[in-house]
Amino acid sequence: MPIIGPGHDDPEYDNYDPAWKSQDSPFRPWLLEKFTAAGFECAADTAGIYAPANRYNGLDDTQIGLIATLTDTTIEAVRAAHKADLADWAREQQLRDHPDLAVLDADLDRSALRF
């Protein structure tokens, strides 16, 4: 079946990153655990939607409230997992922007688990 619209490598394909399908972030396993516990049959797919959205576009109060409702958790718990993921993302970007060997060495264990 032909692709309708731009392909994944086309600049018109707004913010698509093929790594989203496999990128593991602190938020993805948290979401997977909560969606699985809530009985979602498509827990992995749902986590795969919200985890990249959190990183690249952020989550607004409506989305955070929806996740809290769907996962039977509190808004504060979702917000804490969301903020922890963004802090991890900021740290990752800092390492990519300033690859100082001492910083990388101190962070190798964390990086090895992520990639």
Tab-separated table of C-alpha atoms in Angstrom:
chain	number	residue	atom	x	y	z
A	1	MET	CA	0.000	0.000	0.000
A	2	PRO	CA	1.460	3.387	-0.927
A	3	ILE	CA	2.168	5.977	1.741
A	4	ILE	CA	-0.305	8.821	1.614
A	5	GLY	CA	1.369	12.090	2.456
A	6	PRO	CA	5.036	12.718	3.264
A	7	GLY	CA	7.334	9.866	4.240
A	8	HIS	CA	9.046	9.608	7.621
A	9	ASP	CA	12.231	11.213	6.294
A	10	ASP	CA	10.420	14.096	4.603
A	11	PRO	CA	10.886	17.485	6.326
A	12	GLU	CA	7.133	18.026	6.029
A	13	TYR	CA	6.535	15.128	8.402
A	14	ASP	CA	6.316	17.305	11.497
A	15	ASN	CA	8.488	16.145	14.374
A	16	TYR	CA	8.521	12.466	13.421
A	17	ASP	CA	11.546	10.587	14.691
A	18	PRO	CA	11.861	6.866	13.833
A	19	ALA	CA	13.591	6.368	17.199
A	20	TRP	CA	10.219	6.966	18.880
A	21	LYS	CA	9.292	3.370	18.167
A	22	SER	CA	12.148	2.041	20.287
A	23	GLN	CA	13.379	4.966	22.391
A	24	ASP	CA	13.267	4.087	26.053
A	25	SER	CA	12.813	6.976	28.409
A	26	PRO	CA	11.881	7.011	32.097
A	27	PHE	CA	8.305	7.924	31.189
A	28	ARG	CA	7.707	5.031	28.767
A	29	PRO	CA	8.201	2.171	31.280
A	30	TRP	CA	6.221	4.108	33.888
A	31	LEU	CA	3.354	4.481	31.429
A	32	LEU	CA	3.621	0.863	30.309
A	33	GLU	CA	3.456	-0.350	33.907
A	34	LYS	CA	0.449	1.852	34.725
A	35	PHE	CA	-1.466	1.094	31.510
A	36	THR	CA	-0.803	-2.635	31.922
A	37	ALA	CA	-1.990	-2.526	35.542
A	38	ALA	CA	-5.132	-0.714	34.353
A	39	GLY	CA	-5.825	-3.592	31.940
A	40	PHE	CA	-5.103	-1.881	28.623
A	41	GLU	CA	-4.666	-4.422	25.840
A	42	CYS	CA	-2.681	-1.872	23.862
A	43	ALA	CA	-0.564	-0.638	26.792
A	44	ALA	CA	2.709	-0.659	24.831
A	45	ASP	CA	1.207	1.260	21.916
A	46	THR	CA	-0.388	3.819	24.217
A	47	ALA	CA	2.880	4.307	26.106
A	48	GLY	CA	4.594	4.620	22.736
A	49	ILE	CA	2.322	7.522	21.889
A	50	TYR	CA	2.522	9.483	25.125
A	51	ALA	CA	6.246	9.022	25.897
A	52	PRO	CA	7.543	10.771	22.754
A	53	ALA	CA	4.778	13.366	22.971
A	54	ASN	CA	5.982	14.174	26.468
A	55	ARG	CA	9.559	14.635	25.316
A	56	TYR	CA	9.029	16.567	22.127
A	57	ASN	CA	5.825	18.505	22.671
A	58	GLY	CA	5.178	18.334	26.411
A	59	LEU	CA	1.903	17.390	28.026
A	60	ASP	CA	-0.774	19.895	28.869
A	61	ASP	CA	-3.066	19.697	31.898
A	62	THR	CA	-5.778	17.944	29.896
A	63	GLN	CA	-3.401	15.206	28.723
A	64	ILE	CA	-1.959	14.790	32.219
A	65	GLY	CA	-5.485	14.516	33.630
A	66	LEU	CA	-6.436	11.963	30.981
A	67	ILE	CA	-3.356	9.838	31.713
A	68	ALA	CA	-4.111	10.022	35.442
A	69	THR	CA	-7.691	8.881	34.823
A	70	LEU	CA	-6.718	6.095	32.420
A	71	THR	CA	-3.955	4.778	34.664
A	72	ASP	CA	-5.916	5.229	37.907
A	73	THR	CA	-3.155	7.385	39.376
A	74	THR	CA	-3.055	10.954	40.611
A	75	ILE	CA	-2.297	14.019	38.556
A	76	GLU	CA	0.679	14.590	40.848
A	77	ALA	CA	2.071	11.111	40.082
A	78	VAL	CA	1.773	11.690	36.330
A	79	ARG	CA	3.298	15.141	36.657
A	80	ALA	CA	6.225	13.719	38.719
A	81	ALA	CA	6.919	11.023	36.090
A	82	HIS	CA	6.583	13.653	33.361
A	83	LYS	CA	9.053	16.005	35.077
A	84	ALA	CA	11.532	13.185	35.783
A	85	ASP	CA	11.486	12.300	32.092
A	86	LEU	CA	12.058	15.916	31.044
A	87	ALA	CA	14.951	16.205	33.517
A	88	ASP	CA	16.485	13.061	32.004
A	89	TRP	CA	15.956	14.530	28.530
A	90	ALA	CA	17.650	17.783	29.526
A	91	ARG	CA	20.609	15.825	30.903
A	92	GLU	CA	20.826	13.820	27.684
A	93	GLN	CA	20.804	16.995	25.600
A	94	GLN	CA	23.496	18.527	27.798
A	95	LEU	CA	25.707	15.507	27.177
A	96	ARG	CA	25.131	15.729	23.438
A	97	ASP	CA	25.775	19.469	23.325
A	98	HIS	CA	28.883	19.357	25.552
A	99	PRO	CA	30.512	15.944	25.342
A	100	ASP	CA	33.026	16.510	28.089
A	101	LEU	CA	34.672	13.150	28.769
A	102	ALA	CA	34.434	13.462	32.550
A	103	VAL	CA	30.689	14.047	32.366
A	104	LEU	CA	30.255	11.194	29.914
A	105	ASP	CA	32.320	8.872	32.071
A	106	ALA	CA	30.220	9.686	35.124
A	107	ASP	CA	27.068	8.981	33.124
A	108	LEU	CA	28.092	5.824	31.223
A	109	ASP	CA	26.011	3.412	33.269
A	110	ARG	CA	22.854	5.434	32.771
A	111	SER	CA	23.598	5.898	29.082
A	112	ALA	CA	24.326	2.208	28.550
A	113	LEU	CA	20.933	1.274	29.953
A	114	ARG	CA	19.144	3.769	27.726
A	115	PHE	CA	20.804	2.951	24.398
